[in-house]
Short mmCIF file of C-alpha atoms (C1' of nucleotides) in Angstrom, two decimals:
data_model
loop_
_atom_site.label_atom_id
_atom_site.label_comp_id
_atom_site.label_asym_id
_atom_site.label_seq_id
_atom_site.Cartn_x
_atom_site.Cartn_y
_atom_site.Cartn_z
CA UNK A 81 15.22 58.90 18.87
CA UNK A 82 13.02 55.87 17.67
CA UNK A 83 9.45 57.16 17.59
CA UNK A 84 6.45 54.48 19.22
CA UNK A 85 3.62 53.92 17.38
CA UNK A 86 0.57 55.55 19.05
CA UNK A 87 -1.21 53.49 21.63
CA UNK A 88 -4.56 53.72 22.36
CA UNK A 89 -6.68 52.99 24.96
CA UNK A 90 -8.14 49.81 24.31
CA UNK A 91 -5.49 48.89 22.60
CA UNK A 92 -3.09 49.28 26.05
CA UNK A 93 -4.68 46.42 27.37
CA UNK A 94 -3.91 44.44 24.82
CA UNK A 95 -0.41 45.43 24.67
CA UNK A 96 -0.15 44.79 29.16
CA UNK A 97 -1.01 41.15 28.31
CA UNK A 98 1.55 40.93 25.68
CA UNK A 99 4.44 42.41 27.17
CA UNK A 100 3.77 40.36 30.62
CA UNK A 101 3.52 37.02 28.67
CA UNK A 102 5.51 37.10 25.06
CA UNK A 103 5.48 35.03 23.42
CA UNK A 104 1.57 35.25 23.17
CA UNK A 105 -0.72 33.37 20.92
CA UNK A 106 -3.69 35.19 20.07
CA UNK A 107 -6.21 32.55 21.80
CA UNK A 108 -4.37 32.96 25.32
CA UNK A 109 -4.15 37.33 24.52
CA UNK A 110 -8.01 36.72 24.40
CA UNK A 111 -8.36 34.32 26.93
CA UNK A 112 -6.71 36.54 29.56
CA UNK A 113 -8.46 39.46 28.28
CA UNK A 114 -11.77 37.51 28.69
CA UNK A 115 -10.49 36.56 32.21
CA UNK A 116 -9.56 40.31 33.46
CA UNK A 117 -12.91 41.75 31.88
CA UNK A 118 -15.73 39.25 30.57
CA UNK A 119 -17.56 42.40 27.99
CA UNK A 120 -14.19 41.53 25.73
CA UNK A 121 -15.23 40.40 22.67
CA UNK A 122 -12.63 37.76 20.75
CA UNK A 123 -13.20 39.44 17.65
CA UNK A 124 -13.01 42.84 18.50
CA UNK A 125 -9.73 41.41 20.14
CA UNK A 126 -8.23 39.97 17.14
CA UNK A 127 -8.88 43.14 15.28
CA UNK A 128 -6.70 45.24 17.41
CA UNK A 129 -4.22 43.04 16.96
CA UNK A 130 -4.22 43.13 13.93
CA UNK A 131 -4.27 46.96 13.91
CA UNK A 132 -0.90 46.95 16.67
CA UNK A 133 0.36 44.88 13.98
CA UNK A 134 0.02 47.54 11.45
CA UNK A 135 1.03 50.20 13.43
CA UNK A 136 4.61 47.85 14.39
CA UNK A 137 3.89 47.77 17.98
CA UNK A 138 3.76 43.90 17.36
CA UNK A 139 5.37 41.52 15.57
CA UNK A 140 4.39 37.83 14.93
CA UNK A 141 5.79 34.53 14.10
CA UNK A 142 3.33 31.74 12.21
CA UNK A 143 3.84 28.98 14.59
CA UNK A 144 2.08 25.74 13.09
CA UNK A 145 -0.91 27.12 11.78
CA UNK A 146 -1.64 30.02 15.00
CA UNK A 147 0.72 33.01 14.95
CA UNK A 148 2.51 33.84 18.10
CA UNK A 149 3.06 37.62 18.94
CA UNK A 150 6.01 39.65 19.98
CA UNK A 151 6.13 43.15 21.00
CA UNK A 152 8.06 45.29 19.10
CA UNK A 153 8.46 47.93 21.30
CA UNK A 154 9.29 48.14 24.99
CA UNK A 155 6.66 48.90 27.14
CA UNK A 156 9.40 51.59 28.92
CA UNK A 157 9.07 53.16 25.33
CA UNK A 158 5.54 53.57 25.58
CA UNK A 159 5.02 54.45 28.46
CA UNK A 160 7.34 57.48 28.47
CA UNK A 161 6.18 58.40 24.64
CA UNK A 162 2.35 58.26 26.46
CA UNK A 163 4.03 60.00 29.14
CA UNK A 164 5.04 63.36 27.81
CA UNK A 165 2.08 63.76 25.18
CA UNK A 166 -0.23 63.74 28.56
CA UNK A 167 2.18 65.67 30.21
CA UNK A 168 2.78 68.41 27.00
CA UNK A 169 -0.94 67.94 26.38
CA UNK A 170 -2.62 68.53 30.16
CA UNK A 171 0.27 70.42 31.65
CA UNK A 172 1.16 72.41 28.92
CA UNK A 173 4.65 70.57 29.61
CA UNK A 174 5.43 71.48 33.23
CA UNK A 175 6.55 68.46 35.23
CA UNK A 176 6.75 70.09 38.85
CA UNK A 177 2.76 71.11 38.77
CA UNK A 178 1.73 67.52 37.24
CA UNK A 179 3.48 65.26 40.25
CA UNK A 180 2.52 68.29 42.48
CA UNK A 181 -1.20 67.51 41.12
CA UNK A 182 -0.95 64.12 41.73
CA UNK A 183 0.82 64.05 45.08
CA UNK A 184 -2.06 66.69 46.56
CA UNK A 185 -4.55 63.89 45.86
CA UNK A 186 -3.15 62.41 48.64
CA UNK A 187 -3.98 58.77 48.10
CA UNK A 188 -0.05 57.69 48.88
CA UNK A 189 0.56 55.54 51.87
CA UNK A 190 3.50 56.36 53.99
CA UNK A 191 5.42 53.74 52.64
CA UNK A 192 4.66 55.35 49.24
CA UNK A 193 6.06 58.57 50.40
CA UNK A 194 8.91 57.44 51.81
CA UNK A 195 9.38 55.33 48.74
CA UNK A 196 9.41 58.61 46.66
CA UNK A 197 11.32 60.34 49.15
CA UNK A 198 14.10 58.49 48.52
CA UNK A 199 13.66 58.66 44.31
CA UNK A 200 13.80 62.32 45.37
CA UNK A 201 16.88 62.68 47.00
CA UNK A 202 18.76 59.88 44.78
CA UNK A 203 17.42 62.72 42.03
CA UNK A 204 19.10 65.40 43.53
CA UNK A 205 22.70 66.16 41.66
CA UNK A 206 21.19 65.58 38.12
CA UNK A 207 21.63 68.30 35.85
CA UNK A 208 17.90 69.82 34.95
CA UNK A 209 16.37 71.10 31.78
CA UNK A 210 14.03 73.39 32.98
CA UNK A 211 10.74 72.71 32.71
CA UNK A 212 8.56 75.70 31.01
CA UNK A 213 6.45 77.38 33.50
CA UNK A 214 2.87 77.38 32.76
CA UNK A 215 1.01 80.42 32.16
CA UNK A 216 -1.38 79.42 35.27
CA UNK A 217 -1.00 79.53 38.63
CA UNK A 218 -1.43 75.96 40.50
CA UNK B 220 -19.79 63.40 40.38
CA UNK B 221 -19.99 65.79 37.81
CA UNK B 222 -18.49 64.08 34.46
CA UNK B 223 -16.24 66.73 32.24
CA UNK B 224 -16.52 66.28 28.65
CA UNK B 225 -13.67 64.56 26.94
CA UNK B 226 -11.13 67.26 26.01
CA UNK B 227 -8.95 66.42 22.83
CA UNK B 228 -5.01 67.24 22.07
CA UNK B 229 -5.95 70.73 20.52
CA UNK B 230 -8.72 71.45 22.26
CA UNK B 231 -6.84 71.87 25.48
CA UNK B 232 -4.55 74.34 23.91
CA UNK B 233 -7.93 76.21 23.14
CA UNK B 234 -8.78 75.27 26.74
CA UNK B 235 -6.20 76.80 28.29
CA UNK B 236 -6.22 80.00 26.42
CA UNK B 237 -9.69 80.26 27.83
CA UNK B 238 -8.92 79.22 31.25
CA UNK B 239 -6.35 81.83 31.26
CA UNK B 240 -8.00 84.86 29.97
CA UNK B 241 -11.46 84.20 29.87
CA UNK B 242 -14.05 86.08 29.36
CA UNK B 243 -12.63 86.50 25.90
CA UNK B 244 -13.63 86.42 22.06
CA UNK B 245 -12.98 84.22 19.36
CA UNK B 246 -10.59 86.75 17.79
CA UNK B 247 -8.29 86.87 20.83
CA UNK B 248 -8.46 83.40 21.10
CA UNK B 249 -7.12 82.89 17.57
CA UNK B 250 -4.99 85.63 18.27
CA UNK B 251 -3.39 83.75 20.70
CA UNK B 252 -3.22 80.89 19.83
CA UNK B 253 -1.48 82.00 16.75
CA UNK B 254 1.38 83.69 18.80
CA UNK B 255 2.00 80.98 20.35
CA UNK B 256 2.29 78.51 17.28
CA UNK B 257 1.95 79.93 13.71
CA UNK B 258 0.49 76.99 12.25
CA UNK B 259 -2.76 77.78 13.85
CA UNK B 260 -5.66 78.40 11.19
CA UNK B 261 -8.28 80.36 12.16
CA UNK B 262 -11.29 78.19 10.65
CA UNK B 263 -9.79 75.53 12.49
CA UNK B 264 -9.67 77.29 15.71
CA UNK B 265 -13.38 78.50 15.30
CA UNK B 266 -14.34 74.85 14.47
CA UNK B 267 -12.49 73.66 17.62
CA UNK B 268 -14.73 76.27 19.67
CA UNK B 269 -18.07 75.34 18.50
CA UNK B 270 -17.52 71.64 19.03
CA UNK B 271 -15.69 72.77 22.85
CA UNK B 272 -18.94 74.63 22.85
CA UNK B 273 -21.56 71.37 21.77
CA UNK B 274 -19.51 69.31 24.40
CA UNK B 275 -20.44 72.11 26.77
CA UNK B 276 -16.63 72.68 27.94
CA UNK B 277 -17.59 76.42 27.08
CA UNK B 278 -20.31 78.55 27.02
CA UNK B 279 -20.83 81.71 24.93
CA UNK B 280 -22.73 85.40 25.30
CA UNK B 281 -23.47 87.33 22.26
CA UNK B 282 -22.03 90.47 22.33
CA UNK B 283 -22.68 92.83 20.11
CA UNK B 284 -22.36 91.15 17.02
CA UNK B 285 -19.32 88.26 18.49
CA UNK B 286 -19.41 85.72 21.14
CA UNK B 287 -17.50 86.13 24.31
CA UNK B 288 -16.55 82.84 25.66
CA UNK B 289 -16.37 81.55 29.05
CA UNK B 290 -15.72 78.21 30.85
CA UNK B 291 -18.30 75.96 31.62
CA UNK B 292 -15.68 73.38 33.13
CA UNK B 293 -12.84 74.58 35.69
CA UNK B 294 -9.42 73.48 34.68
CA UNK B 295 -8.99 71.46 37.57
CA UNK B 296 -11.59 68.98 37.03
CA UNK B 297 -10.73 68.57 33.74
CA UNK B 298 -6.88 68.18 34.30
CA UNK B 299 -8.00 65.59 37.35
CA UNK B 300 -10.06 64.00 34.53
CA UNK B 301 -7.27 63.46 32.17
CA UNK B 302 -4.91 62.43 34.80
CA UNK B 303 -6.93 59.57 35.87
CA UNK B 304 -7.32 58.43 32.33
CA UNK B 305 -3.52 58.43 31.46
CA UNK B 306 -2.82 56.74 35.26
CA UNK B 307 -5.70 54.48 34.43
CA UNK B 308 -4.67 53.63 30.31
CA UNK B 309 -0.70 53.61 30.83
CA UNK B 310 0.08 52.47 34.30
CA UNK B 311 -2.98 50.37 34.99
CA UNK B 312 -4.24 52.48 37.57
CA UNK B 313 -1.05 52.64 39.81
CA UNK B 314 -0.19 55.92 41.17
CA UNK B 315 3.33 55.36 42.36
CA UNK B 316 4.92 53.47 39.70
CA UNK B 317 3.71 56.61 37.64
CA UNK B 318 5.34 59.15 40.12
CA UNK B 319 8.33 57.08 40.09
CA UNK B 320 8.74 57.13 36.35
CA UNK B 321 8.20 60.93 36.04
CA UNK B 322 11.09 61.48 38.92
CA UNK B 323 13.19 58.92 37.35
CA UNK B 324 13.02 60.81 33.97
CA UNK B 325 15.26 63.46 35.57
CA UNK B 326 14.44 66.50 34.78
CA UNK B 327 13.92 68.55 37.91
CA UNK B 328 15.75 70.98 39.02
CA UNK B 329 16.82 71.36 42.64
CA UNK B 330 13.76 74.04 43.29
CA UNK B 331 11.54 71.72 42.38
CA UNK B 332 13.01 68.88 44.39
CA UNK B 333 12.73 70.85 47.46
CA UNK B 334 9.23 71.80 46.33
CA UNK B 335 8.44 67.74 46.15
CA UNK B 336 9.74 66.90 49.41
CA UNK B 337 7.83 69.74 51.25
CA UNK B 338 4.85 68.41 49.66
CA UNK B 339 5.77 65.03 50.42
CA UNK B 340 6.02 65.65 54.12
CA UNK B 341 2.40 67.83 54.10
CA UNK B 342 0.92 64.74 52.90
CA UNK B 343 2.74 62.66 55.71
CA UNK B 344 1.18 64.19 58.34
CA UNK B 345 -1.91 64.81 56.92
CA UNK B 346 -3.50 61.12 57.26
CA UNK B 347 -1.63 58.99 55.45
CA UNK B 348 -4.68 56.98 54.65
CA UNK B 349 -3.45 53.49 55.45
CA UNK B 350 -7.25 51.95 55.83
CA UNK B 351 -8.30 53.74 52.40
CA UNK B 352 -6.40 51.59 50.62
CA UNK B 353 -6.92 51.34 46.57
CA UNK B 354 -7.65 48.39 45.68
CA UNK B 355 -5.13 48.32 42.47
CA UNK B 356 -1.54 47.35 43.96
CA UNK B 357 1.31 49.00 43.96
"C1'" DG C 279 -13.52 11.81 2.13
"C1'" DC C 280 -16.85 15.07 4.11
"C1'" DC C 281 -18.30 18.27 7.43
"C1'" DT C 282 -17.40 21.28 11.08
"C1'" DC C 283 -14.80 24.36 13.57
"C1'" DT C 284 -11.22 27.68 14.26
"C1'" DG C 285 -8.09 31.14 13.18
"C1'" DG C 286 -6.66 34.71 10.37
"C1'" DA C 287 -8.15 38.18 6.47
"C1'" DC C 288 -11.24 41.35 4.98
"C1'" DT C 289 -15.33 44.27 5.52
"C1'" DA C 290 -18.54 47.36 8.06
"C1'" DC C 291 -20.03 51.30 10.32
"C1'" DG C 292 -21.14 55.11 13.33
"C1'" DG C 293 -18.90 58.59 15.98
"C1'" DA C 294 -14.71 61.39 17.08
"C1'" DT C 295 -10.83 64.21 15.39
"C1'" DG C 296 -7.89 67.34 12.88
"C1'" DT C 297 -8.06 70.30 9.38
"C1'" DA C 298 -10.38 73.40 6.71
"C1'" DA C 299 -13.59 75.47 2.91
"C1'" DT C 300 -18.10 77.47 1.71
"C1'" DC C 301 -22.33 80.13 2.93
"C1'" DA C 302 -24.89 83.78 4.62
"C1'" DT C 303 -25.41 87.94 6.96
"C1'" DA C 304 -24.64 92.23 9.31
"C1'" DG C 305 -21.71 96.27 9.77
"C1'" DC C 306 -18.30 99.57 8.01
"C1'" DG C 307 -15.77 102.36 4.89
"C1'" DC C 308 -16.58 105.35 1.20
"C1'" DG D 104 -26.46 102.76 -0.87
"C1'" DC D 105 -23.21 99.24 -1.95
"C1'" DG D 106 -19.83 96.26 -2.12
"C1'" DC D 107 -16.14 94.31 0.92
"C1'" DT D 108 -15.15 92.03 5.11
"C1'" DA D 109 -15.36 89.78 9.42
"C1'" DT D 110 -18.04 86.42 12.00
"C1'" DG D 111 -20.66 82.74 13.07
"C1'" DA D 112 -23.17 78.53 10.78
"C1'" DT D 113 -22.90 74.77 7.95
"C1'" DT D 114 -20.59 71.40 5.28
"C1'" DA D 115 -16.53 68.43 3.91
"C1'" DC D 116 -13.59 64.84 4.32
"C1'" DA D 117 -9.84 61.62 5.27
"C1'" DT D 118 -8.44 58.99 9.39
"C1'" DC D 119 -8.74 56.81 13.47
"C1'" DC D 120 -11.25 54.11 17.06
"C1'" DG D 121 -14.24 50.92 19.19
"C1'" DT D 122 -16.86 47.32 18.15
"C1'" DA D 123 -17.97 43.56 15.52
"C1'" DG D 124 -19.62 40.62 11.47
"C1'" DT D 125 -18.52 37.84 7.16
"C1'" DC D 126 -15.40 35.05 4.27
"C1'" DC D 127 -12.25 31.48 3.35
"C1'" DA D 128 -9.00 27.80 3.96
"C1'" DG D 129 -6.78 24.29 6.56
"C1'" DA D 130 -7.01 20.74 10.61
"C1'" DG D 131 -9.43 17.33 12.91
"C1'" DG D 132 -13.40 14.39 14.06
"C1'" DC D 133 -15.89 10.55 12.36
#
DNA sequence: GCCTCTGGACTACGGATGTAATCATAGCGC
DNA sequence: GCGCTATGATTACATCCGTAGTCCAGAGGC
């Protein structure tokens, strides 16, 4: 199991740009950084790409005398690596009382919930770890 | 809108021995803690509570000669807290892709399917808030 | 050809984090 | 009474993170 670099906050934006637009120049990563949220600072920008660099959650190709960058890891990867360290981390690792936490905030639309509905019952034959039960009661 | 301090990676597993036994001393809590994972050093631990304590996550009362600890933030705040961060950092805000990657992942047993869809319909009835719409899209 | 401008490389720096060691003090066992 | 021990206070320290600034070399304007 191929283990993701760690993401960090800041440096998620950066990598939302790059997986919706690879291949990515650096000028047009800051660009529509700049464009989503003005307080983005090019060079504070370039370092962090530098630093995803590093870390191998990009990968770049000198193109002329700009480098273009690649991710090199799915955002599917990181999203379920991010995934279960919030989920291990805030939940202690129990999936039923996260989505039941997030379902009670009741900010789904009816198409949402029907939406989910449907995930749910296409869900039910799987075989199921279970999940451990947290010590607290929800 | 009261604002939780930022809870790190171990210092919700100090957290939640708190939340779960509180009022209790720094000896139980290393107790604990140790039970549960071996690794655990004591100084560490004690370090962990005096910064949880500076952030004002807990609060203290001599006792005698030791500290009793409490809670100064309730567990649900600061799991809501978290959880908007990670929707917020991972999924851009978007609550249902979110849920639909955690039921996607598979790991629920049939219990807690029938939980979900119970909960599902609850939140049908209950307003399904079609005019408070979030602005972030789904 | 020289100067400027731009893009990448390197440097900076305070605060947070994980992990612990050292210090000082107040009881407790003897 | 006295040293050992547990407990909280203080200090340490390498990394990581967010946020930039400085340096240097090549490309283009003139």
């Amino acid at each position: 199991m191929k283990t993701v670099p760690r993401i960090t906050d800041t440096e998620w934006e950066i990598m939302r740009v790059v997986w919706a637009n690879h291949p990515i120049t650096a000028a047009e990563i800051i660009e529509r950084l700049a464009a989503a949220d003005p307080t983005w600072h090019p060079k504070t920008a370039r370092t962090l790409l530098a630093r995803l660099v590093r870390k191998k959650a990009l990968g770049y190709e000198p193109q002329g005398r700009v480098y273009v960058y690649e991710p090199r890891v799915t955002e599917r990867e990181c999203v379920a690596a991010a995934s279960d360290s919030f989920l291990e981390r805030v939940f202690g690792g129990a999936l039923t009382p996260m989505l039941t936490h997030f379902v009670e905030r009741r900010r789904l639309t009816r198409r949402d919930l029907d939406e989910l509905r449907a995930l749910l019952d296409q869900g039910a034959d799987s075989s199921a770890p279970k999940t451990r039960r947290p010590t607290w009661k929800h």
